[in-house]
Amino acid sequence: METSGWIRRFHPAPAAPVRLVCFPHAGGSASYYFPVSKALSSVADVQVLQYPGRQDRLAVPFTESMDELADTVTAVLRQRPDLPLALFGHSMGATLAFEVAARLEREGVDLLGFFASGRRAPASVVDEQVHSASDAQLISHVKKLSGNNALDDPDIADMVLPAIRSDYRSTETYRYRPGTRLTCPLYALTGDNDPQVSPVEAREWGEYTTGPFEMEVFEGGHFFFDTAPREPLDYMARRLADLAA
């Protein structure tokens, strides 16, 4: 199992009391989380996953299933036991982070906390086939969620669409294993105008841990960290400080 090249550290903080590992959204790359890393570097050693098939890992073959991806990431994080660990995942990243968290806990790792952002709870299945859509339909879907027109550039679209399609395939073919729950504190974050997940759906995350649960709704859509980042980042900073204490 290849475990090199997966982690990016933009603001190393080895003296921090907790390590936060960030799991990008579908089509997302590590550099997207540079602002998150910077904002939280005073309270955590932030590390960001770089999935295969994008940026400096463009030539690395995609991992086509959520389970295979979770197994590999679990092996990567198992090699970094020097700091207490918390996980943060947005959209697809929340589902992947949940599966990794469950695997780590089964192996005896005591997680400090888990942050699920912009994603329905694991067992909530919506019959979506975005990964089978045409390029034009896929671009339209992504633009609707992000408001980003970069995919209108054919060169950019050719470069990033394969990663987006692969990630959607992993997400849409994923199925939750009944009974899988965490024991660590779980925090659900969602935007008040997210077309992908309602506050009611986000609250269902509380059923996926035997530990404390808290949900916060922030102003914005699916990428509320983009449009109004201060409040969610301040919230995460406070919770990480509390967990580390």
GROMACS .gro file of C-alpha atoms in nm, residues 98 114-117 119-124 176 179-190 197-216:
model
   44
   98PHE     CA    1  -1.584   0.945   0.910
  114PHE     CA    2  -1.437   1.490   1.441
  115PHE     CA    3  -1.573   1.784   1.236
  116ALA     CA    4  -1.823   1.700   0.960
  117SER     CA    5  -1.891   1.993   0.730
  119ARG     CA    6  -2.241   1.676   0.420
  120ARG     CA    7  -2.539   1.457   0.498
  121ALA     CA    8  -2.496   1.183   0.757
  122PRO     CA    9  -2.336   0.859   0.629
  123ALA     CA   10  -2.650   0.648   0.595
  124SER     CA   11  -2.844   0.922   0.415
  176TYR     CA   12  -2.260   0.304   0.516
  179GLY     CA   13  -2.382   0.011   1.335
  180THR     CA   14  -2.062   0.204   1.261
  181ARG     CA   15  -2.031   0.482   1.519
  182LEU     CA   16  -1.758   0.691   1.672
  183THR     CA   17  -1.689   0.752   2.039
  184CYS     CA   18  -1.523   1.094   2.010
  185PRO     CA   19  -1.697   1.434   2.015
  186LEU     CA   20  -1.863   1.508   1.681
  187TYR     CA   21  -1.930   1.857   1.545
  188ALA     CA   22  -2.155   1.910   1.243
  189LEU     CA   23  -2.112   2.234   1.049
  190THR     CA   24  -2.346   2.343   0.772
  197VAL     CA   25  -2.770   1.934   0.296
  198SER     CA   26  -3.032   2.095   0.517
  199PRO     CA   27  -2.981   2.173   0.886
  200VAL     CA   28  -3.225   1.891   0.965
  201GLU     CA   29  -3.011   1.647   0.766
  202ALA     CA   30  -2.690   1.778   0.924
  203ARG     CA   31  -2.833   1.720   1.271
  204GLU     CA   32  -2.856   1.348   1.193
  205TRP     CA   33  -2.479   1.330   1.242
  206GLY     CA   34  -2.556   1.318   1.614
  207GLU     CA   35  -2.660   0.956   1.572
  208TYR     CA   36  -2.309   0.859   1.459
  209THR     CA   37  -2.120   0.902   1.784
  210THR     CA   38  -2.166   0.786   2.139
  211GLY     CA   39  -1.974   1.095   2.248
  212PRO     CA   40  -2.085   1.458   2.273
  213PHE     CA   41  -2.251   1.613   1.968
  214GLU     CA   42  -2.290   1.973   1.861
  215MET     CA   43  -2.422   2.134   1.543
  216GLU     CA   44  -2.361   2.486   1.416
   0.00000   0.00000   0.00000
